Short mmCIF file of N, CA and C in Angstrom, two decimals:
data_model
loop_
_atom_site.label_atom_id
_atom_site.label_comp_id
_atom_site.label_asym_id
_atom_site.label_seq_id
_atom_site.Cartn_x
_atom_site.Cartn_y
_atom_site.Cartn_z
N UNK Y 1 -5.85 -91.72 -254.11
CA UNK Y 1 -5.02 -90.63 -253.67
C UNK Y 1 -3.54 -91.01 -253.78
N UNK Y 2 -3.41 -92.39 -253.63
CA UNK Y 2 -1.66 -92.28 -253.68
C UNK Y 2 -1.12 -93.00 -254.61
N UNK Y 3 -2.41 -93.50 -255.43
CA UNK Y 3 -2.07 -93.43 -256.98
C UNK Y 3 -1.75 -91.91 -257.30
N UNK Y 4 -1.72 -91.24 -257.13
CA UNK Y 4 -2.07 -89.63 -257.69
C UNK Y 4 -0.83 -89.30 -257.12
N UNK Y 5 -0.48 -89.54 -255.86
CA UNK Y 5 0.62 -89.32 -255.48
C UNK Y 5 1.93 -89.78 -256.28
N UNK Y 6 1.77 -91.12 -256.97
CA UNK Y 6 2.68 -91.62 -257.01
C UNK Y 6 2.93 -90.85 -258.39
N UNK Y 7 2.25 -90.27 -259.22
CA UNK Y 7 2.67 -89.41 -260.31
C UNK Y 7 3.06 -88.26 -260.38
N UNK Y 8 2.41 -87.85 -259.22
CA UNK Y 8 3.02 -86.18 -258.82
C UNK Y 8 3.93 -85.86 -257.78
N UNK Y 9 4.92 -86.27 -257.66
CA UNK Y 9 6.08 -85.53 -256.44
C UNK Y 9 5.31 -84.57 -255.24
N UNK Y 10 4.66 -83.61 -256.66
CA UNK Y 10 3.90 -81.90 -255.82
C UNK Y 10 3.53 -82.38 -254.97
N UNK Y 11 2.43 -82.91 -255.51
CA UNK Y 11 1.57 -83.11 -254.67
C UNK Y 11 1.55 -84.05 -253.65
N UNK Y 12 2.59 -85.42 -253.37
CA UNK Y 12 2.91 -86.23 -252.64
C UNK Y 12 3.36 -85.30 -251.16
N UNK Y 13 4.50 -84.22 -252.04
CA UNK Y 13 4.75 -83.02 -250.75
C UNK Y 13 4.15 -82.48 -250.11
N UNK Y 14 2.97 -82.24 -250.65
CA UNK Y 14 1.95 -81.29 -250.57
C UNK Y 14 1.35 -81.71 -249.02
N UNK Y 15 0.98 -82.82 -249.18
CA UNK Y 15 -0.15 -83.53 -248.78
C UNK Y 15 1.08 -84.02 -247.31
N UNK Y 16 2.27 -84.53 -247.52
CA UNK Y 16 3.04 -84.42 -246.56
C UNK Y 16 3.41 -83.21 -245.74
N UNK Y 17 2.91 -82.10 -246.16
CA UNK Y 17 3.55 -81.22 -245.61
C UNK Y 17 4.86 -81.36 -246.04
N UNK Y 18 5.55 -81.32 -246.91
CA UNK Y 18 7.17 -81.17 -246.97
C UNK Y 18 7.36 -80.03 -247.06
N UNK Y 19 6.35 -79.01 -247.90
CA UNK Y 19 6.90 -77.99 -248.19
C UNK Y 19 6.19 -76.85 -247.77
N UNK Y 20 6.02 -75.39 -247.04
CA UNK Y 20 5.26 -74.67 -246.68
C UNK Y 20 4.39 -74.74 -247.73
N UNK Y 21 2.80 -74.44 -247.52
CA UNK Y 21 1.41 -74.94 -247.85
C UNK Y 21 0.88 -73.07 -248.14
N UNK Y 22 0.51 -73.16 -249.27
CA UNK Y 22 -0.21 -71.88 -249.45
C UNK Y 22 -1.31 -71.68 -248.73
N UNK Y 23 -1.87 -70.42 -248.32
CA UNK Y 23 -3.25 -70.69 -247.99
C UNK Y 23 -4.34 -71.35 -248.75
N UNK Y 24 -4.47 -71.45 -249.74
CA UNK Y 24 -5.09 -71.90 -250.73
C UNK Y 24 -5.10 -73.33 -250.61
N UNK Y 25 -3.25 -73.80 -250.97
CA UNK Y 25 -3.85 -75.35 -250.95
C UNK Y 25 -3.75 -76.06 -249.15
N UNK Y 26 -3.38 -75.65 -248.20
CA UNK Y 26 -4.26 -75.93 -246.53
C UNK Y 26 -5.74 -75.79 -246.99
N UNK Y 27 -6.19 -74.64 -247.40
CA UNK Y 27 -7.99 -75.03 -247.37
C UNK Y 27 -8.53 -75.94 -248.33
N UNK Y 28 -7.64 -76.60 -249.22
CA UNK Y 28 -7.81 -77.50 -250.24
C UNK Y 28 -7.86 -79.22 -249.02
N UNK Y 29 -6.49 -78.74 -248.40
CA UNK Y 29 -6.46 -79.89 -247.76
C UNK Y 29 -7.49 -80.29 -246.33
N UNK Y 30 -7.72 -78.98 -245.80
CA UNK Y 30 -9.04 -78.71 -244.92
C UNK Y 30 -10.16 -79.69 -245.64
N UNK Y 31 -10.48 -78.94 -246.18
CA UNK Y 31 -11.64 -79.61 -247.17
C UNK Y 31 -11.74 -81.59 -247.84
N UNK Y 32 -10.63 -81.35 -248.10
CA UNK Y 32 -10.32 -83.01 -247.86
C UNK Y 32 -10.23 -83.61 -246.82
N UNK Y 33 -10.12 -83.07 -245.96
CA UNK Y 33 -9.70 -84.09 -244.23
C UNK Y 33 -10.80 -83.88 -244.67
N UNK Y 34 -11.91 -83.14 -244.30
CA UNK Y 34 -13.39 -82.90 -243.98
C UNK Y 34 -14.07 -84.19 -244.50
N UNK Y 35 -13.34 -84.47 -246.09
CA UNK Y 35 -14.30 -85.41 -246.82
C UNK Y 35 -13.76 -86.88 -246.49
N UNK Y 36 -12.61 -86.72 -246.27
CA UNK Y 36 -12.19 -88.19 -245.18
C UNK Y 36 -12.73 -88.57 -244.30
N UNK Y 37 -13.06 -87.93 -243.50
CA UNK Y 37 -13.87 -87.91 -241.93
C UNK Y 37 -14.92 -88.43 -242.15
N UNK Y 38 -15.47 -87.91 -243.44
CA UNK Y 38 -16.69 -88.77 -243.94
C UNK Y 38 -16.91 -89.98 -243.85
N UNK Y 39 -16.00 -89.95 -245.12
CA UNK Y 39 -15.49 -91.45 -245.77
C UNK Y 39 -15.44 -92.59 -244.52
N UNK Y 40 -14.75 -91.93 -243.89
CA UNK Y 40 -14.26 -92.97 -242.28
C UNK Y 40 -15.57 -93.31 -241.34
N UNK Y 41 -16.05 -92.15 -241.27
CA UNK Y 41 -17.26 -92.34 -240.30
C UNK Y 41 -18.34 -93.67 -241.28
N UNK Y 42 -18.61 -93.47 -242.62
CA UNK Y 42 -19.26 -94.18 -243.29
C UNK Y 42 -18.47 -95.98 -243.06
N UNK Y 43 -17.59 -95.99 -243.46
CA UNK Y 43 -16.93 -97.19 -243.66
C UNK Y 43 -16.66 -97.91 -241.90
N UNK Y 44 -17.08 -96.88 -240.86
CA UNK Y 44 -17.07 -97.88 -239.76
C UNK Y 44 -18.25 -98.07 -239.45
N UNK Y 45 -19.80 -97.09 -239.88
CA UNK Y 45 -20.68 -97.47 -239.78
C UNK Y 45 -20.88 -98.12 -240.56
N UNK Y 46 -20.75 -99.01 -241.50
CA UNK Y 46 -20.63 -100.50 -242.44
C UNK Y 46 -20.28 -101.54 -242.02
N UNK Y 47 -19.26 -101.43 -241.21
CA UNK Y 47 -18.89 -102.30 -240.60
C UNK Y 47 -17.50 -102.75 -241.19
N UNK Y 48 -16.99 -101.61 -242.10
CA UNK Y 48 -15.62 -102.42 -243.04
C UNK Y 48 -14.62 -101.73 -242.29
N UNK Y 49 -14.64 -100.75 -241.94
CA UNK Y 49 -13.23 -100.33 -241.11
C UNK Y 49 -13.08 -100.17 -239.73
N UNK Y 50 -11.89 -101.02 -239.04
CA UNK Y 50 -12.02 -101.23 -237.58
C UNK Y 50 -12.65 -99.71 -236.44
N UNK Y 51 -13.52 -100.23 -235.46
CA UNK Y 51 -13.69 -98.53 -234.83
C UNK Y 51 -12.70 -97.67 -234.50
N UNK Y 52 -11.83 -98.57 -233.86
CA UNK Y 52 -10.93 -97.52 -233.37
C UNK Y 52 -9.94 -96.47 -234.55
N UNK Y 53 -10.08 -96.75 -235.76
CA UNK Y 53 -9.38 -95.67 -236.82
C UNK Y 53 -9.93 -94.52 -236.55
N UNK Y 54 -9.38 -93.11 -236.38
CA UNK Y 54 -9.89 -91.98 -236.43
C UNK Y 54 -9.55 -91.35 -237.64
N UNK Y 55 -10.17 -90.01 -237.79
CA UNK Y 55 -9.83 -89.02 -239.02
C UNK Y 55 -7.72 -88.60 -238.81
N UNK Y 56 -7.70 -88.71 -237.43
CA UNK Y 56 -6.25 -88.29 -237.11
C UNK Y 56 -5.33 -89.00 -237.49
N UNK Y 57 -5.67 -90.70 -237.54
CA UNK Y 57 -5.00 -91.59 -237.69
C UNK Y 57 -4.40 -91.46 -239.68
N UNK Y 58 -5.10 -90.60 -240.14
CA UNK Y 58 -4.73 -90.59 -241.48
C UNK Y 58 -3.50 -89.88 -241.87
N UNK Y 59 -3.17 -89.25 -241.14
CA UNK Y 59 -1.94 -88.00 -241.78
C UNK Y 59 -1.13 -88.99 -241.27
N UNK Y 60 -0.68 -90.05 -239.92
CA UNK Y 60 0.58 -90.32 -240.34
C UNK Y 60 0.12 -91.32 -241.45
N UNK Y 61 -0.93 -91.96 -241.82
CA UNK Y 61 -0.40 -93.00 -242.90
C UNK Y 61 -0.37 -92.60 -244.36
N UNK Y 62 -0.75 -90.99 -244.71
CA UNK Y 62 -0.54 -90.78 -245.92
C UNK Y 62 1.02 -90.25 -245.64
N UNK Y 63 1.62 -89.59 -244.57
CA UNK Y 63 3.14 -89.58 -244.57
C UNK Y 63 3.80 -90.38 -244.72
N UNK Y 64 3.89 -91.50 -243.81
CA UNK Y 64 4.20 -93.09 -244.19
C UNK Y 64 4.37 -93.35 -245.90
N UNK Y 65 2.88 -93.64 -246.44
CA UNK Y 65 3.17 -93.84 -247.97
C UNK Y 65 3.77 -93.11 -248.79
N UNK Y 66 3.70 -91.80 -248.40
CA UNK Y 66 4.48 -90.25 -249.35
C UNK Y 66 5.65 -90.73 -249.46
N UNK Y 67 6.61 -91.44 -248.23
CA UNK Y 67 7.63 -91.72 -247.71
C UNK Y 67 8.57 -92.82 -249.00
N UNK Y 68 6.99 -93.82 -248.09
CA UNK Y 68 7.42 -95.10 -249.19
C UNK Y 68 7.08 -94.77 -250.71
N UNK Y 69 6.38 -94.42 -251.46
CA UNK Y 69 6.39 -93.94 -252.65
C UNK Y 69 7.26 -93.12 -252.96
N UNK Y 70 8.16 -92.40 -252.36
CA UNK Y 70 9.13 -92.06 -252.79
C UNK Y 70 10.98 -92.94 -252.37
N UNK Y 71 10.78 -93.53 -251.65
CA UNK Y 71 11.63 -94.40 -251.50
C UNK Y 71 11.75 -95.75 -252.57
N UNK Y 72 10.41 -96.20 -252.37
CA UNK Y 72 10.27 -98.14 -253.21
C UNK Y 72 9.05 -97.81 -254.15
N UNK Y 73 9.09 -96.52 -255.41
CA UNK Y 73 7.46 -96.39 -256.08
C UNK Y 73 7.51 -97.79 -257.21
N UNK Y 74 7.98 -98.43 -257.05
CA UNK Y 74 7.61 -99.92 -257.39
C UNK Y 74 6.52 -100.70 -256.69
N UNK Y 75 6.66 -100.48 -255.21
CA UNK Y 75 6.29 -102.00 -254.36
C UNK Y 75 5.14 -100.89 -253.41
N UNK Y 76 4.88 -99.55 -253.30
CA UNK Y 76 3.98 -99.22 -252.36
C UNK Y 76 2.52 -99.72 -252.94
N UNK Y 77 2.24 -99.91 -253.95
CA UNK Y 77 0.80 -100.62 -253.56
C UNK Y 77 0.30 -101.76 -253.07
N UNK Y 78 1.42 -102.77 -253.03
CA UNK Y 78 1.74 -103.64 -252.16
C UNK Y 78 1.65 -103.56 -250.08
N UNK Y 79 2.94 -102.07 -250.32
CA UNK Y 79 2.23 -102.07 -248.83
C UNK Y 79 1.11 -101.32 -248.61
N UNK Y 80 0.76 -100.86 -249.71
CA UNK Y 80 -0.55 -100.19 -249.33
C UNK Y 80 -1.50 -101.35 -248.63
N UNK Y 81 -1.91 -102.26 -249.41
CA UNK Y 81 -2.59 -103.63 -249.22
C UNK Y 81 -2.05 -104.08 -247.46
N UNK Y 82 -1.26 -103.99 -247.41
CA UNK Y 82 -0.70 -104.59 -245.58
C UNK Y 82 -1.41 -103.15 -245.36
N UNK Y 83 -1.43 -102.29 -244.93
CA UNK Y 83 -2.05 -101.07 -244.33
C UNK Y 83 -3.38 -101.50 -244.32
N UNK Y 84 -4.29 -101.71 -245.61
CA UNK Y 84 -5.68 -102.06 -245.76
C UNK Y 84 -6.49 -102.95 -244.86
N UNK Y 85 -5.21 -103.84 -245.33
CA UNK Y 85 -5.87 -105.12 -244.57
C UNK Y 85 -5.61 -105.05 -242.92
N UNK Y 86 -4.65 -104.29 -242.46
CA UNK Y 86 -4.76 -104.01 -240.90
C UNK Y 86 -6.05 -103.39 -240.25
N UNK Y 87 -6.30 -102.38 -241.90
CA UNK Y 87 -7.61 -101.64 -240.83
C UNK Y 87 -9.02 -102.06 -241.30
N UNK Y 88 -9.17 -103.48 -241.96
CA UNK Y 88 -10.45 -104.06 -241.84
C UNK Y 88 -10.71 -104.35 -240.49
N UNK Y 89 -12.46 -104.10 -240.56
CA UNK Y 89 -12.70 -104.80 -239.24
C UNK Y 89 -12.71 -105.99 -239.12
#
């Protein structure tokens, strides 16, 4: 995802909320939290991501990176990796 971000501005906004959200793409993004929540619930029942991460805990850290990918799009996959590695269990 923030590979994807880091090529598309739009969609970096998008996903930040920077810019009012059509109805269309909110139920785009509905639909993705949905499949995050997944993702999350799976990866703590594995045992790879700490319990306490929630589905909520994601919007600030894709704001965060939107941030930094548009500030340093050299070095954010770097901090992506410090983010990662905080939320192993």
């Amino acid at each position: 995802m923030f590979a994807l971000q880091a090529k598309d501005h739009g969609l970096s906004d998008a996903l930040a909320r920077r810019l009012p959200l059509s109805p269309a793409v909110l139920e785009a993004c509905h639909t993705g939290f949905e499949h995050a929540a997944r993702i999350i619930d799976r990866a703590k029942e594995s045992g790879q991501l700490r319990t306490d991460f929630e589905p909520a805990d994601l919007a600030p850290l894709v704001s965060a990176m939107s941030q930094l990918i548009r500030e340093s799009p050299e070095t954010w996959r770097r901090h992506l990796a410090f983010f990662l590695d905080g939320l192993r269990a």
